Amino acid sequence: MGSISFRNVDKVFGHGTGGVKALDDINLDIADKEFVAIVGPSGCGKTTCLRMVAGFEAASAGSVLVNGRPVTAPGPDRAVVFQQFALFPWKTVRENIELGLRNKNLPVGERNDLVASALKLMNLETHVDAFPHQLSGGMQQRVAIARAYVLDPEVLLMDEPFGALDAQTRVVMQEELVRLARHNPRTVLFITHAVEEAVYLADRVAIMTRRPGRIKEVLDIKAVRERENWDSHARIEDVMDLESFVHLRTHIWKSLREEKGFKDV
Amino acid sequence: MASVASRRTLIGGMTVIGLVVLWFGLTTFTGLVTGARFPSPAEFWLSLKQINGRGYAGSTLASHAFHSLKLVLMGFTVAVLTGVPLGLWMGWNRRVEAFINPVFLIIRPIPPLAWIPLAILWLGLGDAAKILVIWFSAFVPSVINAFTGVRNIDKPILEAARMLGTPRLRMVREVILPASLPMIFTGLRLSLQASWTTLVAAELVGALVGVGFVLNMAQQDIYPGMILVGMVTVGILGWVTTLLLARVERRALAWNVAARD
């Protein structure tokens, strides 16, 4: 089980008159095993939403619930994939993936099995003993995803995970994430400012306004995807060519354009 | 790259040869610099033979050098074993920093060498006073760099560790310590330098054995050859210990891109 709820969430950074309101009355419910992407202009507070679910930030008002319980601290039930990977540079690929399992005090045998399957899942078997600096950005992010997946988290939080990758690597990772998400579905909150990425990956896309961020609109992508059978196309570019995809993308673009201060891409 | 490196070695070698030629030229060949001011290579060699044979200032060069080296390593070790943990603790816990930082601000402007008279007053001319003074001088860079190391840890790395449910002790051993290690080693290098500086100064002021004591005696005997022997010995000892530390660093930081090269 892994549901996420934002209930009337405000976030103010700083105190008193110097305080800046980053989020204004956020309401969003993400069902178990649902993939929701949040898009919005830079600085709209979309990453702050994710950081509150992760337990890195507290809401100034309202509540953030996971499985109906308020979030109080970070924990392995809500695995995070960071934009800058945040791997431990002094640990090998195996050691990076293994740390969360060691923290859970799993016996060695079980740990090894889980690490092996995570390595296989992300095609990392040949890099088990490499240090992060020996890997490309795409490879490093694979390790970070494996590190998150191996925990079997109720909720997966991805904060612009492909933002630091080059265009080609990005496409490969997007395709792989779709493969993962369809075969091994779990609750995902995905932050991005790339509209196509959001439409391609998510079941629903939430569009945010500029700061102070509010949820402006939530689009049901899944209904369209299933109706138009997007998953019958293996390649991302074929999906992106479909009329139904273009239609949704354009809709989101226009919605974002209305937000003054939207400067991305 | 290889040709650049070998060219550098070549130029460096030529500089050294040039200096030796200059030394011969100014002393032995022209006599522009008399032996009373600076020893000629021959005088240097005789002094070296004397201290290695009959000994000087009470013992041979090897035992003077060994004694100094021992004190430096002891003082350095004590300073590192106390300074690095304190710096890590201050970096991790803002309350600890708030308590200890004022003490630092008061003590830091006092040059370590200014502690020498007090240390001798407390502990006499023996080893203990020297170790104490080395500790004072080597402690500060260890603390400050370990502290800075913790404060400069990439925030997402700490967040990742917390997200993974890393317990406290493992957090220190497997995340905070290795993440601060590059800065800690910077501190250790500075601490080692400070250790040698302080030791020689302390031995100059009051000692019965050691390289600094050799320097002090040679000055009183107006013996430039032996002064140069003492200086060269300290230089070599400092160089070798720094080299060893750099080797440890390279091994410990094999994962670090910045440390390679």
Short mmCIF file of N, CA, C and O in Angstrom, two decimals, chain B residues 89-211:
data_model
loop_
_atom_site.label_atom_id
_atom_site.label_comp_id
_atom_site.label_asym_id
_atom_site.label_seq_id
_atom_site.Cartn_x
_atom_site.Cartn_y
_atom_site.Cartn_z
N TRP B 89 32.62 16.50 15.35
CA TRP B 89 31.51 16.69 16.29
C TRP B 89 30.97 18.12 16.19
O TRP B 89 29.76 18.34 16.14
N MET B 90 31.88 19.08 16.13
CA MET B 90 31.47 20.48 16.00
C MET B 90 30.72 20.72 14.69
O MET B 90 29.77 21.49 14.62
N GLY B 91 31.18 20.03 13.64
CA GLY B 91 30.53 20.20 12.34
C GLY B 91 29.13 19.62 12.34
O GLY B 91 28.23 20.14 11.69
N TRP B 92 28.97 18.55 13.07
CA TRP B 92 27.70 17.84 13.04
C TRP B 92 26.69 18.44 13.98
O TRP B 92 25.49 18.43 13.72
N ASN B 93 27.16 18.96 15.11
CA ASN B 93 26.26 19.42 16.17
C ASN B 93 26.47 20.90 16.43
O ASN B 93 27.51 21.32 16.95
N ARG B 94 25.47 21.70 16.05
CA ARG B 94 25.65 23.16 16.14
C ARG B 94 25.77 23.61 17.59
O ARG B 94 26.36 24.65 17.87
N ARG B 95 25.20 22.84 18.52
CA ARG B 95 25.31 23.24 19.92
C ARG B 95 26.75 23.08 20.40
O ARG B 95 27.30 23.94 21.09
N VAL B 96 27.38 21.98 20.00
CA VAL B 96 28.78 21.77 20.37
C VAL B 96 29.64 22.89 19.79
O VAL B 96 30.51 23.44 20.48
N GLU B 97 29.33 23.25 18.54
CA GLU B 97 30.10 24.34 17.92
C GLU B 97 29.92 25.62 18.72
O GLU B 97 30.88 26.34 18.99
N ALA B 98 28.67 25.90 19.12
CA ALA B 98 28.39 27.14 19.86
C ALA B 98 29.18 27.18 21.17
O ALA B 98 29.64 28.24 21.60
N PHE B 99 29.34 26.01 21.80
CA PHE B 99 30.08 25.95 23.05
C PHE B 99 31.58 26.15 22.84
O PHE B 99 32.24 26.87 23.58
N ILE B 100 32.11 25.48 21.83
CA ILE B 100 33.56 25.38 21.72
C ILE B 100 34.17 26.51 20.90
O ILE B 100 35.30 26.92 21.13
N ASN B 101 33.40 27.03 19.96
CA ASN B 101 33.96 28.05 19.07
C ASN B 101 34.55 29.26 19.80
O ASN B 101 35.62 29.73 19.43
N PRO B 102 33.90 29.79 20.85
CA PRO B 102 34.49 30.94 21.56
C PRO B 102 35.89 30.63 22.11
O PRO B 102 36.79 31.47 22.03
N VAL B 103 36.05 29.42 22.64
CA VAL B 103 37.37 29.02 23.15
C VAL B 103 38.40 29.11 22.03
O VAL B 103 39.51 29.61 22.21
N PHE B 104 37.97 28.63 20.87
CA PHE B 104 38.86 28.65 19.71
C PHE B 104 39.24 30.08 19.32
O PHE B 104 40.39 30.38 19.04
N LEU B 105 38.23 30.93 19.32
CA LEU B 105 38.47 32.30 18.89
C LEU B 105 39.46 32.99 19.81
O LEU B 105 40.24 33.84 19.38
N ILE B 106 39.45 32.62 21.10
CA ILE B 106 40.40 33.23 22.03
C ILE B 106 41.80 32.66 21.85
O ILE B 106 42.79 33.37 21.84
N ILE B 107 41.86 31.32 21.69
CA ILE B 107 43.17 30.66 21.68
C ILE B 107 43.87 30.76 20.33
O ILE B 107 45.10 30.85 20.27
N ARG B 108 43.09 30.80 19.25
CA ARG B 108 43.69 30.74 17.92
C ARG B 108 44.70 31.84 17.60
O ARG B 108 45.70 31.56 16.95
N PRO B 109 44.44 33.10 18.01
CA PRO B 109 45.42 34.13 17.66
C PRO B 109 46.77 33.96 18.35
O PRO B 109 47.75 34.59 17.96
N ILE B 110 46.84 33.14 19.40
CA ILE B 110 48.12 32.93 20.07
C ILE B 110 48.95 31.97 19.22
O ILE B 110 48.55 30.83 19.01
N PRO B 111 50.09 32.41 18.72
CA PRO B 111 50.91 31.50 17.92
C PRO B 111 51.32 30.30 18.76
O PRO B 111 51.64 30.47 19.94
N PRO B 112 51.29 29.10 18.21
CA PRO B 112 51.64 27.90 18.98
C PRO B 112 53.00 28.03 19.67
O PRO B 112 53.18 27.53 20.78
N LEU B 113 53.93 28.72 19.00
CA LEU B 113 55.28 28.83 19.58
C LEU B 113 55.26 29.60 20.89
O LEU B 113 56.14 29.42 21.74
N ALA B 114 54.25 30.46 21.07
CA ALA B 114 54.18 31.23 22.30
C ALA B 114 53.84 30.36 23.51
O ALA B 114 53.94 30.80 24.65
N TRP B 115 53.42 29.14 23.23
CA TRP B 115 53.13 28.21 24.33
C TRP B 115 54.40 27.55 24.88
O TRP B 115 54.36 26.93 25.94
N ILE B 116 55.49 27.66 24.12
CA ILE B 116 56.70 26.91 24.49
C ILE B 116 57.18 27.24 25.91
O ILE B 116 57.42 26.32 26.71
N PRO B 117 57.29 28.53 26.28
CA PRO B 117 57.78 28.82 27.65
C PRO B 117 56.90 28.19 28.73
O PRO B 117 57.42 27.60 29.68
N LEU B 118 55.58 28.30 28.53
CA LEU B 118 54.67 27.73 29.53
C LEU B 118 54.83 26.21 29.60
O LEU B 118 54.86 25.62 30.68
N ALA B 119 54.95 25.59 28.41
CA ALA B 119 55.08 24.14 28.37
C ALA B 119 56.36 23.69 29.08
O ALA B 119 56.37 22.70 29.82
N ILE B 120 57.44 24.45 28.87
CA ILE B 120 58.71 24.08 29.54
C ILE B 120 58.60 24.29 31.04
O ILE B 120 59.07 23.48 31.84
N LEU B 121 57.90 25.37 31.42
CA LEU B 121 57.69 25.65 32.84
C LEU B 121 56.92 24.51 33.50
O LEU B 121 57.21 24.09 34.61
N TRP B 122 55.92 24.01 32.78
CA TRP B 122 55.09 22.94 33.34
C TRP B 122 55.82 21.60 33.35
O TRP B 122 55.77 20.87 34.32
N LEU B 123 56.46 21.30 32.21
CA LEU B 123 56.90 19.91 32.00
C LEU B 123 58.41 19.75 31.84
O LEU B 123 58.89 18.65 31.62
N GLY B 124 59.16 20.87 31.93
CA GLY B 124 60.60 20.76 31.86
C GLY B 124 61.11 20.63 30.44
O GLY B 124 60.39 20.85 29.47
N LEU B 125 62.39 20.25 30.31
CA LEU B 125 63.03 20.21 29.00
C LEU B 125 62.85 18.89 28.28
O LEU B 125 63.37 18.69 27.19
N GLY B 126 62.12 17.97 28.88
CA GLY B 126 62.00 16.63 28.30
C GLY B 126 60.99 16.55 27.16
O GLY B 126 60.53 17.55 26.62
N ASP B 127 60.65 15.30 26.84
CA ASP B 127 59.78 15.04 25.69
C ASP B 127 58.36 15.57 25.89
O ASP B 127 57.72 16.04 24.95
N ALA B 128 57.87 15.46 27.13
CA ALA B 128 56.46 15.77 27.38
C ALA B 128 56.12 17.20 26.95
O ALA B 128 55.09 17.44 26.31
N ALA B 129 57.02 18.14 27.28
CA ALA B 129 56.75 19.54 26.92
C ALA B 129 56.63 19.70 25.41
O ALA B 129 55.78 20.44 24.90
N LYS B 130 57.52 18.99 24.68
CA LYS B 130 57.50 19.12 23.22
C LYS B 130 56.22 18.54 22.62
O LYS B 130 55.61 19.11 21.71
N ILE B 131 55.84 17.38 23.14
CA ILE B 131 54.61 16.77 22.63
C ILE B 131 53.42 17.69 22.89
O ILE B 131 52.55 17.88 22.03
N LEU B 132 53.43 18.32 24.06
CA LEU B 132 52.33 19.24 24.39
C LEU B 132 52.27 20.40 23.39
O LEU B 132 51.20 20.75 22.89
N VAL B 133 53.44 20.98 23.10
CA VAL B 133 53.45 22.13 22.19
C VAL B 133 53.06 21.72 20.76
O VAL B 133 52.33 22.42 20.08
N ILE B 134 53.55 20.56 20.34
CA ILE B 134 53.16 20.07 19.01
C ILE B 134 51.66 19.85 18.96
O ILE B 134 50.99 20.21 17.99
N TRP B 135 51.15 19.30 20.02
CA TRP B 135 49.70 19.08 20.10
C TRP B 135 48.96 20.40 19.91
O TRP B 135 48.05 20.50 19.09
N PHE B 136 49.38 21.44 20.64
CA PHE B 136 48.71 22.73 20.52
C PHE B 136 48.71 23.22 19.07
O PHE B 136 47.72 23.72 18.56
N SER B 137 49.84 23.07 18.41
CA SER B 137 49.95 23.67 17.07
C SER B 137 49.28 22.81 16.00
O SER B 137 48.72 23.34 15.06
N ALA B 138 49.33 21.49 16.17
CA ALA B 138 48.79 20.62 15.13
C ALA B 138 47.30 20.38 15.32
O ALA B 138 46.59 19.99 14.38
N PHE B 139 46.82 20.63 16.50
CA PHE B 139 45.42 20.41 16.84
C PHE B 139 44.50 21.30 16.00
O PHE B 139 43.52 20.84 15.41
N VAL B 140 44.84 22.58 15.92
CA VAL B 140 43.95 23.57 15.31
C VAL B 140 43.63 23.25 13.83
O VAL B 140 42.46 23.18 13.47
N PRO B 141 44.64 23.02 12.98
CA PRO B 141 44.27 22.70 11.60
C PRO B 141 43.45 21.43 11.47
O PRO B 141 42.58 21.34 10.60
N SER B 142 43.71 20.45 12.34
CA SER B 142 42.92 19.21 12.29
C SER B 142 41.47 19.49 12.60
O SER B 142 40.57 19.01 11.91
N VAL B 143 41.24 20.27 13.64
CA VAL B 143 39.86 20.58 14.04
C VAL B 143 39.16 21.35 12.94
O VAL B 143 38.07 20.99 12.49
N ILE B 144 39.79 22.43 12.49
CA ILE B 144 39.12 23.34 11.57
C ILE B 144 38.78 22.66 10.25
O ILE B 144 37.69 22.83 9.71
N ASN B 145 39.71 21.84 9.75
CA ASN B 145 39.44 21.21 8.46
C ASN B 145 38.42 20.09 8.57
O ASN B 145 37.60 19.92 7.67
N ALA B 146 38.44 19.35 9.66
CA ALA B 146 37.42 18.33 9.86
C ALA B 146 36.04 18.99 9.97
O ALA B 146 35.06 18.55 9.38
N PHE B 147 36.00 20.09 10.71
CA PHE B 147 34.77 20.87 10.86
C PHE B 147 34.24 21.33 9.50
O PHE B 147 33.09 21.11 9.14
N THR B 148 35.13 21.96 8.73
CA THR B 148 34.75 22.44 7.40
C THR B 148 34.30 21.28 6.51
O THR B 148 33.36 21.41 5.73
N GLY B 149 35.01 20.15 6.65
CA GLY B 149 34.66 18.97 5.87
C GLY B 149 33.21 18.56 6.09
O GLY B 149 32.48 18.29 5.14
N VAL B 150 32.80 18.52 7.35
CA VAL B 150 31.42 18.12 7.65
C VAL B 150 30.44 19.16 7.11
O VAL B 150 29.43 18.84 6.49
N ARG B 151 30.78 20.44 7.34
CA ARG B 151 29.85 21.49 6.92
C ARG B 151 29.69 21.55 5.40
O ARG B 151 28.68 22.03 4.90
N ASN B 152 30.68 21.10 4.68
CA ASN B 152 30.61 21.18 3.22
C ASN B 152 30.08 19.91 2.56
O ASN B 152 30.10 19.80 1.35
N ILE B 153 29.62 18.97 3.36
CA ILE B 153 29.08 17.75 2.74
C ILE B 153 27.86 18.13 1.90
O ILE B 153 27.01 18.91 2.33
N ASP B 154 27.82 17.56 0.72
CA ASP B 154 26.72 17.75 -0.19
C ASP B 154 25.41 17.39 0.51
O ASP B 154 25.26 16.27 0.98
N LYS B 155 24.48 18.32 0.56
CA LYS B 155 23.25 18.07 1.33
C LYS B 155 22.47 16.84 0.83
O LYS B 155 21.99 16.04 1.63
N PRO B 156 22.31 16.68 -0.50
CA PRO B 156 21.58 15.49 -0.97
C PRO B 156 22.18 14.18 -0.48
O PRO B 156 21.46 13.20 -0.30
N ILE B 157 23.49 14.14 -0.26
CA ILE B 157 24.11 12.90 0.21
C ILE B 157 23.62 12.56 1.62
O ILE B 157 23.30 11.42 1.93
N LEU B 158 23.53 13.58 2.46
CA LEU B 158 23.01 13.36 3.81
C LEU B 158 21.54 12.97 3.75
O LEU B 158 21.09 12.09 4.49
N GLU B 159 20.81 13.63 2.86
CA GLU B 159 19.39 13.31 2.73
C GLU B 159 19.20 11.88 2.23
O GLU B 159 18.32 11.16 2.70
N ALA B 160 20.05 11.48 1.28
CA ALA B 160 19.96 10.11 0.77
C ALA B 160 20.20 9.11 1.91
O ALA B 160 19.48 8.12 2.04
N ALA B 161 21.20 9.40 2.74
CA ALA B 161 21.51 8.49 3.84
C ALA B 161 20.35 8.42 4.83
O ALA B 161 20.01 7.35 5.33
N ARG B 162 19.73 9.56 5.10
CA ARG B 162 18.59 9.57 6.03
C ARG B 162 17.41 8.83 5.42
O ARG B 162 16.73 8.06 6.10
N MET B 163 17.19 9.06 4.13
CA MET B 163 16.10 8.39 3.44
C MET B 163 16.27 6.87 3.49
O MET B 163 15.31 6.13 3.60
N LEU B 164 17.51 6.42 3.46
CA LEU B 164 17.78 4.98 3.49
C LEU B 164 17.68 4.41 4.91
O LEU B 164 17.93 3.22 5.12
N GLY B 165 17.36 5.26 5.87
CA GLY B 165 17.18 4.79 7.23
C GLY B 165 18.48 4.47 7.95
O GLY B 165 18.53 3.58 8.79
N THR B 166 19.56 5.17 7.60
CA THR B 166 20.86 4.88 8.17
C THR B 166 20.91 5.25 9.66
O THR B 166 20.66 6.40 10.01
N PRO B 167 21.23 4.29 10.53
CA PRO B 167 21.30 4.61 11.96
C PRO B 167 22.52 5.47 12.29
O PRO B 167 23.47 5.56 11.51
N ARG B 168 22.46 6.09 13.44
CA ARG B 168 23.40 7.13 13.86
C ARG B 168 24.88 6.76 13.69
O ARG B 168 25.64 7.46 13.04
N LEU B 169 25.25 5.64 14.29
CA LEU B 169 26.67 5.27 14.29
C LEU B 169 27.16 4.99 12.87
O LEU B 169 28.25 5.43 12.46
N ARG B 170 26.33 4.31 12.11
CA ARG B 170 26.69 4.01 10.71
C ARG B 170 26.76 5.30 9.89
O ARG B 170 27.59 5.43 8.99
N MET B 171 25.89 6.23 10.24
CA MET B 171 25.89 7.54 9.57
C MET B 171 27.26 8.20 9.74
O MET B 171 27.84 8.71 8.79
N VAL B 172 27.79 8.17 10.96
CA VAL B 172 29.09 8.79 11.23
C VAL B 172 30.19 8.03 10.48
O VAL B 172 31.01 8.62 9.78
N ARG B 173 30.17 6.70 10.62
CA ARG B 173 31.29 5.91 10.10
C ARG B 173 31.29 5.80 8.58
O ARG B 173 32.34 5.81 7.94
N GLU B 174 30.09 5.67 8.00
CA GLU B 174 30.05 5.36 6.57
C GLU B 174 29.64 6.53 5.69
O GLU B 174 29.70 6.44 4.47
N VAL B 175 29.17 7.61 6.31
CA VAL B 175 28.76 8.76 5.49
C VAL B 175 29.55 10.01 5.87
O VAL B 175 30.30 10.56 5.06
N ILE B 176 29.41 10.45 7.11
CA ILE B 176 30.01 11.72 7.49
C ILE B 176 31.54 11.66 7.43
O ILE B 176 32.19 12.54 6.87
N LEU B 177 32.10 10.59 7.99
CA LEU B 177 33.56 10.49 7.99
C LEU B 177 34.14 10.41 6.58
O LEU B 177 34.99 11.24 6.22
N PRO B 178 33.70 9.47 5.74
CA PRO B 178 34.28 9.44 4.39
C PRO B 178 33.99 10.70 3.58
O PRO B 178 34.84 11.15 2.81
N ALA B 179 32.81 11.30 3.78
CA ALA B 179 32.50 12.51 3.00
C ALA B 179 33.42 13.65 3.40
O ALA B 179 33.74 14.51 2.59
N SER B 180 33.86 13.67 4.65
CA SER B 180 34.74 14.76 5.11
C SER B 180 36.21 14.44 4.88
O SER B 180 37.07 15.30 5.11
N LEU B 181 36.50 13.22 4.47
CA LEU B 181 37.89 12.76 4.42
C LEU B 181 38.83 13.63 3.58
O LEU B 181 39.95 13.91 4.00
N PRO B 182 38.40 14.10 2.41
CA PRO B 182 39.31 14.97 1.64
C PRO B 182 39.74 16.20 2.44
O PRO B 182 40.93 16.55 2.46
N MET B 183 38.79 16.83 3.13
CA MET B 183 39.15 18.01 3.94
C MET B 183 39.97 17.60 5.16
O MET B 183 40.89 18.32 5.57
N ILE B 184 39.64 16.45 5.74
CA ILE B 184 40.41 15.98 6.90
C ILE B 184 41.88 15.83 6.51
O ILE B 184 42.77 16.24 7.25
N PHE B 185 42.13 15.29 5.33
CA PHE B 185 43.52 15.10 4.91
C PHE B 185 44.22 16.43 4.67
O PHE B 185 45.42 16.57 4.93
N THR B 186 43.49 17.40 4.16
CA THR B 186 44.07 18.75 4.04
C THR B 186 44.53 19.22 5.42
O THR B 186 45.62 19.77 5.59
N GLY B 187 43.68 18.99 6.42
CA GLY B 187 44.03 19.36 7.79
C GLY B 187 45.26 18.60 8.28
O GLY B 187 46.14 19.18 8.92
N LEU B 188 45.34 17.31 7.95
CA LEU B 188 46.47 16.51 8.41
C LEU B 188 47.78 17.02 7.81
O LEU B 188 48.81 17.09 8.50
N ARG B 189 47.74 17.42 6.55
CA ARG B 189 48.96 17.96 5.93
C ARG B 189 49.42 19.21 6.66
O ARG B 189 50.61 19.36 6.98
N LEU B 190 48.47 20.11 6.94
CA LEU B 190 48.83 21.34 7.65
C LEU B 190 49.30 21.02 9.06
O LEU B 190 50.25 21.63 9.56
N SER B 191 48.66 20.04 9.70
CA SER B 191 49.05 19.66 11.06
C SER B 191 50.48 19.12 11.08
O SER B 191 51.25 19.41 11.98
N LEU B 192 50.81 18.33 10.06
CA LEU B 192 52.15 17.74 10.01
C LEU B 192 53.21 18.83 9.85
O LEU B 192 54.24 18.82 10.53
N GLN B 193 52.93 19.77 8.96
CA GLN B 193 53.85 20.90 8.79
C GLN B 193 54.03 21.65 10.10
O GLN B 193 55.16 21.95 10.52
N ALA B 194 52.90 21.93 10.75
CA ALA B 194 52.94 22.67 12.02
C ALA B 194 53.74 21.88 13.06
O ALA B 194 54.49 22.46 13.85
N SER B 195 53.61 20.55 13.04
CA SER B 195 54.32 19.72 14.01
C SER B 195 55.82 19.90 13.89
O SER B 195 56.53 20.09 14.88
N TRP B 196 56.34 19.87 12.65
CA TRP B 196 57.79 20.02 12.45
C TRP B 196 58.25 21.40 12.85
O TRP B 196 59.27 21.56 13.54
N THR B 197 57.53 22.42 12.41
CA THR B 197 57.90 23.79 12.77
C THR B 197 58.01 23.94 14.27
O THR B 197 59.01 24.46 14.81
N THR B 198 56.97 23.47 14.96
CA THR B 198 56.92 23.66 16.40
C THR B 198 58.01 22.86 17.10
O THR B 198 58.64 23.34 18.04
N LEU B 199 58.24 21.64 16.62
CA LEU B 199 59.24 20.82 17.29
C LEU B 199 60.61 21.47 17.21
O LEU B 199 61.34 21.58 18.21
N VAL B 200 60.98 21.91 16.00
CA VAL B 200 62.31 22.51 15.86
C VAL B 200 62.44 23.74 16.75
O VAL B 200 63.44 23.91 17.46
N ALA B 201 61.37 24.54 16.78
CA ALA B 201 61.41 25.73 17.64
C ALA B 201 61.57 25.34 19.11
O ALA B 201 62.38 25.92 19.85
N ALA B 202 60.80 24.33 19.52
CA ALA B 202 60.86 23.90 20.92
C ALA B 202 62.24 23.36 21.26
O ALA B 202 62.78 23.61 22.34
N GLU B 203 62.84 22.63 20.33
CA GLU B 203 64.17 22.06 20.59
C GLU B 203 65.25 23.15 20.59
O GLU B 203 66.26 23.01 21.27
N LEU B 204 64.99 24.20 19.81
CA LEU B 204 65.95 25.31 19.81
C LEU B 204 65.95 26.00 21.17
O LEU B 204 66.98 26.44 21.67
N VAL B 205 64.76 26.11 21.75
CA VAL B 205 64.63 26.84 23.01
C VAL B 205 65.18 26.01 24.17
O VAL B 205 65.90 26.52 25.02
N GLY B 206 64.82 24.75 24.19
CA GLY B 206 65.30 23.95 25.32
C GLY B 206 65.18 22.48 25.05
O GLY B 206 64.07 21.97 24.87
N ALA B 207 66.33 21.79 24.92
CA ALA B 207 66.29 20.37 24.67
C ALA B 207 67.66 19.79 25.00
O ALA B 207 68.64 20.52 25.19
N LEU B 208 67.72 18.49 25.10
CA LEU B 208 68.99 17.82 25.39
C LEU B 208 69.38 16.88 24.26
O LEU B 208 70.46 16.31 24.23
N VAL B 209 68.45 16.70 23.31
CA VAL B 209 68.69 15.82 22.18
C VAL B 209 67.72 16.26 21.08
O VAL B 209 66.73 16.94 21.36
N GLY B 210 68.02 15.90 19.83
CA GLY B 210 67.11 16.24 18.74
C GLY B 210 67.77 17.16 17.72
O GLY B 210 68.80 17.76 18.00
N VAL B 211 67.15 17.25 16.55
CA VAL B 211 67.75 18.02 15.46
C VAL B 211 67.79 19.51 15.80
O VAL B 211 68.77 20.20 15.50
#
